[in-house]
Short mmCIF file of C-alpha atoms in Angstrom, two decimals:
data_model
loop_
_atom_site.label_atom_id
_atom_site.label_comp_id
_atom_site.label_asym_id
_atom_site.label_seq_id
_atom_site.Cartn_x
_atom_site.Cartn_y
_atom_site.Cartn_z
CA MET A 104 -91.95 12.91 48.34
CA ARG A 105 -90.38 12.75 51.81
CA SER A 106 -93.68 13.66 53.44
CA LEU A 107 -95.35 10.85 51.49
CA PHE A 108 -92.76 8.35 52.73
CA ALA A 109 -93.32 9.63 56.27
CA LYS A 110 -97.08 9.02 56.00
CA ILE A 111 -96.59 5.54 54.55
CA PHE A 112 -94.12 4.67 57.29
CA ALA A 113 -96.50 5.99 59.97
CA ALA A 114 -99.40 3.91 58.64
CA ILE A 115 -97.35 0.71 58.54
CA ALA A 116 -95.67 1.34 61.90
CA PHE A 117 -99.04 1.96 63.58
CA LYS A 118 -100.50 -1.30 62.28
CA ILE A 119 -97.47 -3.30 63.41
CA LEU A 120 -97.36 -1.74 66.89
CA PHE A 121 -101.11 -2.05 67.38
CA LEU A 122 -101.33 -5.66 66.23
CA LYS A 123 -98.37 -6.65 68.39
CA LYS A 124 -99.88 -4.75 71.33
CA TRP A 125 -96.55 -3.01 71.87
CA LYS A 126 -96.35 -1.73 75.47
CA TRP A 127 -100.10 -2.26 75.92
CA ASN A 128 -99.69 -3.75 79.41
CA VAL A 129 -97.61 -0.77 80.56
CA VAL A 130 -99.98 1.81 79.07
CA GLN A 131 -102.96 0.07 80.64
CA ALA A 132 -101.27 -0.18 84.05
CA ASN A 133 -100.32 3.52 84.06
CA ALA A 134 -103.71 4.74 82.86
CA ASP A 135 -105.62 2.59 85.35
CA PHE A 136 -103.31 3.69 88.17
CA VAL A 137 -104.01 7.41 87.74
CA LYS A 138 -107.65 7.10 86.65
CA GLY A 139 -109.88 9.20 88.87
CA VAL A 140 -106.90 10.32 90.97
CA GLY A 141 -104.52 12.51 89.04
CA MET A 142 -106.50 13.71 86.04
CA GLY A 143 -108.88 16.06 87.84
CA GLY A 144 -111.91 14.05 86.86
CA TYR A 145 -110.74 13.68 83.27
CA GLU A 146 -111.58 10.15 82.17
CA ILE A 147 -108.65 8.07 80.93
CA ARG A 148 -109.74 4.89 79.18
CA PRO A 149 -106.72 2.78 78.19
CA GLU A 150 -108.49 1.17 75.23
CA VAL A 151 -109.25 4.65 73.80
CA LEU A 152 -105.90 6.19 74.70
CA TYR A 153 -103.78 3.37 73.28
CA PRO A 154 -104.56 3.62 69.52
CA LYS A 155 -104.40 7.44 69.62
CA LEU A 156 -101.03 7.25 71.37
CA LEU A 157 -99.62 4.81 68.81
CA ARG A 158 -100.87 6.90 65.87
CA ASN A 159 -99.13 10.00 67.24
CA LEU A 160 -95.96 8.05 67.99
CA ALA A 161 -95.88 6.51 64.51
CA ARG A 162 -96.50 9.91 62.90
CA HIS A 163 -93.68 11.58 64.81
CA ALA A 164 -91.36 8.65 64.11
CA GLY A 165 -92.14 8.98 60.39
CA GLU A 166 -91.31 12.68 60.49
CA LEU A 167 -88.14 11.92 62.40
CA LEU A 168 -86.92 9.50 59.74
CA PHE A 169 -88.11 11.18 56.54
CA SER A 170 -89.10 14.82 57.07
CA PHE A 171 -86.86 16.00 59.89
CA GLY A 172 -84.70 18.13 57.61
CA THR A 173 -87.47 20.73 57.58
CA PHE A 174 -86.65 21.73 61.17
CA LYS A 175 -83.01 22.22 60.21
CA LYS A 176 -84.03 24.81 57.60
CA LEU A 177 -86.04 27.01 59.94
CA PRO A 178 -85.15 30.72 60.15
CA LYS A 179 -82.36 31.69 62.50
CA ASN A 180 -83.84 35.04 63.57
CA LEU A 181 -86.87 35.35 65.82
CA SER A 182 -88.05 38.28 63.72
CA GLU A 183 -88.53 35.96 60.73
CA TYR A 184 -91.39 34.08 62.37
CA PRO A 185 -94.01 33.00 61.49
CA SER A 186 -92.44 31.25 58.53
CA GLU A 187 -93.63 28.74 55.96
CA ILE A 188 -91.48 25.87 54.68
CA ALA A 189 -92.68 23.18 52.29
CA GLY A 190 -96.25 24.31 52.76
CA ARG A 191 -96.03 24.05 56.53
CA LYS A 192 -96.36 27.01 58.91
CA PHE A 193 -93.94 27.45 61.81
CA SER A 194 -94.36 30.07 64.51
CA ILE A 195 -93.13 31.02 67.99
CA ALA A 196 -95.50 31.96 70.78
CA GLU A 197 -95.30 35.70 71.40
CA ASP A 198 -94.59 35.41 75.14
CA SER A 199 -91.82 32.86 74.40
CA MET A 200 -89.68 35.30 72.41
CA PRO A 201 -87.88 36.90 75.43
CA VAL A 202 -87.44 33.48 77.05
CA LEU A 203 -85.71 32.12 73.96
CA GLU A 204 -83.42 35.15 73.89
CA LYS A 205 -82.43 34.46 77.50
CA MET A 206 -81.80 30.79 76.68
CA LYS A 207 -78.95 31.92 74.41
CA GLN A 208 -76.99 32.65 77.62
CA GLY A 209 -77.22 29.03 78.79
CA GLY A 210 -78.96 27.29 81.67
CA ILE A 211 -80.92 24.10 82.36
CA PHE A 212 -83.54 22.97 79.86
CA LEU A 213 -86.09 20.43 81.11
CA THR A 214 -88.33 18.58 78.72
CA ALA A 215 -90.45 15.43 78.43
CA HIS A 216 -91.38 12.68 76.01
CA TYR A 217 -94.26 14.85 74.90
CA GLY A 218 -95.32 15.49 71.31
CA ASN A 219 -92.59 16.02 68.73
CA TYR A 220 -89.95 16.54 71.43
CA GLU A 221 -87.00 15.50 69.24
CA ALA A 222 -87.73 18.41 66.89
CA MET A 223 -86.94 20.97 69.60
CA GLY A 224 -83.22 20.20 69.40
CA PRO A 225 -82.61 21.35 65.81
CA TRP A 226 -85.11 24.20 66.17
CA LEU A 227 -83.32 25.64 69.21
CA CYS A 228 -79.94 25.20 67.56
CA ARG A 229 -81.15 27.08 64.48
CA LEU A 230 -82.10 29.96 66.78
CA GLY A 231 -78.51 30.18 68.01
CA ILE A 232 -79.14 28.58 71.39
CA PRO A 233 -76.05 26.66 72.66
CA LEU A 234 -77.86 23.39 73.29
CA VAL A 235 -76.11 20.30 74.62
CA ALA A 236 -77.89 17.09 75.55
CA SER A 237 -76.71 13.83 77.05
CA TYR A 238 -78.78 10.89 75.82
CA ILE A 239 -79.00 7.27 76.85
CA PRO A 240 -78.53 5.16 73.67
CA VAL A 241 -81.83 3.86 72.31
CA LYS A 242 -82.59 0.45 70.83
CA PRO A 243 -82.29 -0.87 68.19
CA LYS A 244 -78.73 0.22 67.42
CA TRP A 245 -79.55 1.28 63.85
CA LEU A 246 -82.07 3.80 65.17
CA ASN A 247 -79.53 5.17 67.63
CA ARG A 248 -77.02 5.63 64.78
CA ILE A 249 -79.61 7.62 62.82
CA LEU A 250 -80.44 9.74 65.85
CA GLU A 251 -76.82 10.51 66.69
CA GLY A 252 -75.51 10.96 63.17
CA ARG A 253 -78.40 12.58 61.30
CA ILE A 254 -81.07 13.88 63.64
CA ARG A 255 -79.17 15.39 66.58
CA ALA A 256 -76.87 17.52 64.46
CA VAL A 257 -77.48 20.93 62.87
CA ASP A 258 -75.28 22.70 60.32
CA GLY A 259 -72.70 19.96 60.74
CA LYS A 260 -72.52 20.31 64.54
CA SER A 261 -73.89 17.70 66.92
CA TYR A 262 -75.60 18.81 70.12
CA SER A 263 -75.51 15.28 71.54
CA ILE A 264 -72.79 14.63 74.13
CA ASN A 265 -71.74 11.75 76.37
CA ALA A 266 -71.37 13.62 79.66
CA GLN A 267 -71.94 11.16 82.49
CA SER A 268 -70.95 12.82 85.77
CA PRO A 269 -72.42 15.79 87.66
CA ARG A 270 -69.07 17.59 87.44
CA GLU A 271 -69.23 17.46 83.66
CA PHE A 272 -72.72 18.94 83.76
CA LEU A 273 -71.48 21.76 86.01
CA ARG A 274 -68.68 22.43 83.55
CA LEU A 275 -71.20 22.79 80.74
CA LEU A 276 -73.18 25.30 82.78
CA ASP A 277 -69.98 27.23 83.51
CA GLU A 278 -69.38 27.37 79.75
CA ARG A 279 -72.86 28.91 79.39
CA LYS A 280 -74.31 25.97 77.53
CA LEU A 281 -77.99 25.09 77.68
CA PHE A 282 -78.01 21.63 79.24
CA CYS A 283 -81.01 19.52 78.22
CA LEU A 284 -82.54 16.87 80.47
CA LEU A 285 -85.56 14.63 79.85
CA ASP A 286 -87.17 14.75 83.28
CA ASP A 287 -90.32 12.63 83.05
CA GLN A 288 -88.95 9.17 83.79
CA ASP A 289 -88.79 7.10 86.95
CA SER A 290 -85.55 7.65 88.86
CA ARG A 291 -84.39 4.50 90.61
CA ILE A 292 -81.28 5.79 92.31
CA GLU A 293 -80.93 6.26 96.06
CA SER A 294 -80.78 10.06 95.88
CA ALA A 295 -83.99 10.43 93.81
CA THR A 296 -86.37 13.13 95.01
CA ALA A 297 -89.89 12.24 96.16
CA GLU A 298 -92.60 14.17 94.26
CA LYS A 299 -96.23 13.93 93.19
CA PHE A 300 -97.24 13.29 89.57
CA LEU A 301 -100.79 12.73 88.30
CA GLY A 302 -101.90 12.33 91.90
CA ARG A 303 -99.43 9.55 92.68
CA ASP A 304 -96.07 9.37 94.46
CA VAL A 305 -93.09 9.24 92.11
CA HIS A 306 -89.31 9.54 92.19
CA ASN A 307 -87.67 12.28 90.14
CA ASN A 308 -84.14 12.70 88.86
CA PRO A 309 -82.16 14.59 91.56
CA LEU A 310 -79.78 16.14 88.98
CA PRO A 311 -81.65 19.47 88.49
CA GLU A 312 -81.67 20.19 92.24
CA PHE A 313 -78.01 19.13 92.51
CA LEU A 314 -77.01 21.52 89.73
CA LEU A 315 -79.00 24.37 91.27
CA LYS A 316 -77.46 23.71 94.67
CA HIS A 317 -74.00 24.27 93.20
CA ARG A 318 -75.00 26.90 90.61
CA PRO A 319 -77.98 28.63 92.27
CA GLU A 320 -78.17 31.48 89.74
CA THR A 321 -78.70 29.09 86.82
CA PRO A 322 -81.98 29.76 84.98
CA VAL A 323 -84.29 26.80 84.30
CA PHE A 324 -86.44 26.57 81.16
CA ILE A 325 -89.11 24.33 79.67
CA CYS A 326 -89.90 24.12 75.95
CA TRP A 327 -92.52 22.24 73.98
CA ILE A 328 -94.04 22.16 70.52
CA ALA A 329 -97.78 22.60 69.99
CA GLU A 330 -99.15 21.29 66.69
CA SER A 331 -102.38 21.88 64.83
CA ALA A 332 -103.53 21.18 61.29
CA SER A 333 -102.30 24.61 60.18
CA ASN A 334 -99.43 25.51 62.51
CA THR A 335 -96.41 24.17 64.40
CA GLU A 336 -95.62 26.48 67.32
CA LEU A 337 -92.65 26.57 69.70
CA HIS A 338 -93.30 27.50 73.34
CA ALA A 339 -90.79 28.36 76.06
CA ILE A 340 -91.19 29.33 79.72
CA GLU A 341 -88.79 29.99 82.58
CA LEU A 342 -89.22 28.39 86.01
CA HIS A 343 -88.29 30.29 89.17
CA ARG A 344 -86.87 28.94 92.41
CA ASN A 345 -89.22 29.28 95.36
CA ALA A 346 -90.75 27.05 98.02
CA ASN A 347 -92.01 24.80 95.23
CA PRO A 348 -89.13 22.56 94.03
CA ILE A 349 -88.19 22.77 90.36
CA SER A 350 -89.04 19.08 89.82
CA ASN A 351 -92.52 19.63 91.23
CA GLN A 352 -93.02 22.68 89.00
CA PHE A 353 -92.00 20.55 86.03
CA ASN A 354 -94.44 17.80 87.00
CA CYS A 355 -97.26 20.36 87.27
CA TRP A 356 -96.40 21.72 83.82
CA LEU A 357 -96.41 18.22 82.33
CA GLU A 358 -99.72 17.36 84.00
CA ALA A 359 -101.27 20.40 82.29
CA ARG A 360 -99.97 19.26 78.88
CA ILE A 361 -101.26 15.72 79.45
CA LYS A 362 -104.71 16.99 80.37
CA GLU A 363 -104.75 18.98 77.11
CA ASN A 364 -103.99 15.85 75.10
CA PRO A 365 -103.15 12.60 76.95
CA ALA A 366 -102.24 10.82 73.69
CA LEU A 367 -99.23 13.10 73.14
CA TRP A 368 -97.36 11.98 76.25
CA TYR A 369 -95.27 8.94 75.33
CA GLY A 370 -94.40 8.43 78.98
CA TRP A 371 -97.48 6.20 79.14
CA THR A 372 -95.23 3.53 77.60
CA HIS A 373 -92.67 3.87 80.42
CA ARG A 374 -92.93 2.35 83.88
CA ARG A 375 -93.10 5.82 85.43
CA PHE A 376 -94.37 4.67 88.85
CA TYR A 377 -92.26 1.52 89.21
CA SER A 378 -89.84 2.55 91.98
CA VAL A 379 -92.73 3.49 94.30
CA ASN A 380 -95.41 1.04 93.13
CA PRO A 381 -93.79 -1.89 91.27
CA ASP A 382 -96.80 -4.15 91.81
CA ILE A 383 -98.96 -2.33 89.25
CA TYR A 384 -96.77 -3.67 86.42
CA ARG A 385 -97.03 -7.35 87.37
#
């Protein structure tokens, strides 16, 4: 029944968003800006991307509101995967198993508004990973209450926190927590780092490099969920410090995911390039 409600919600939400042209101008500006530059010849047509993007967003929102409890019932032991719940198969990529084990010791977890990214929180918590994440409240307020009270909590424990200063983040790392950071948005603060993304100049959040400067031995991880008609699979990799900055490594990872399926990156609805190129959004 819950899955039926999720499908009905997704269908209605898609029609409303599409008819209202929600974020169309931003999606079009972003897609046109990187077309032929940052997609390695892959053609991005905003009018084709937009409806696919909204359908995926509406589907994941429907799951978030009506079927999210499934992720909170996933097996706790890696040895129990693949597993099937409510007729749906869940698995973990073979090469991700040792990475997930290491994540139980804490570190920095970078992720993006890609695919069913909200589902990673409860999944990682079920696996015994000490996840903590500091979120900016979303609008409308009723949705934020649902996210904080029902979605971002597993087995009665919330992994959402309100840490706001770098010192608090360092404390969490010292306590061997896995600190989560969404790292695919435009950073508009003076200390933002200059990087390349989809062939264009962007500003990245300086927090990961700050944390690594003060805690250089901290491991850095990326996780994402890959979905198909028959399987939902969790992936995890570890990044390594070298001449290539962590933020640039993250951008390269995200570019690869976007090229696989551009309509799964919801960052198209954000003004990702604003701080460097504000004119494209006028």
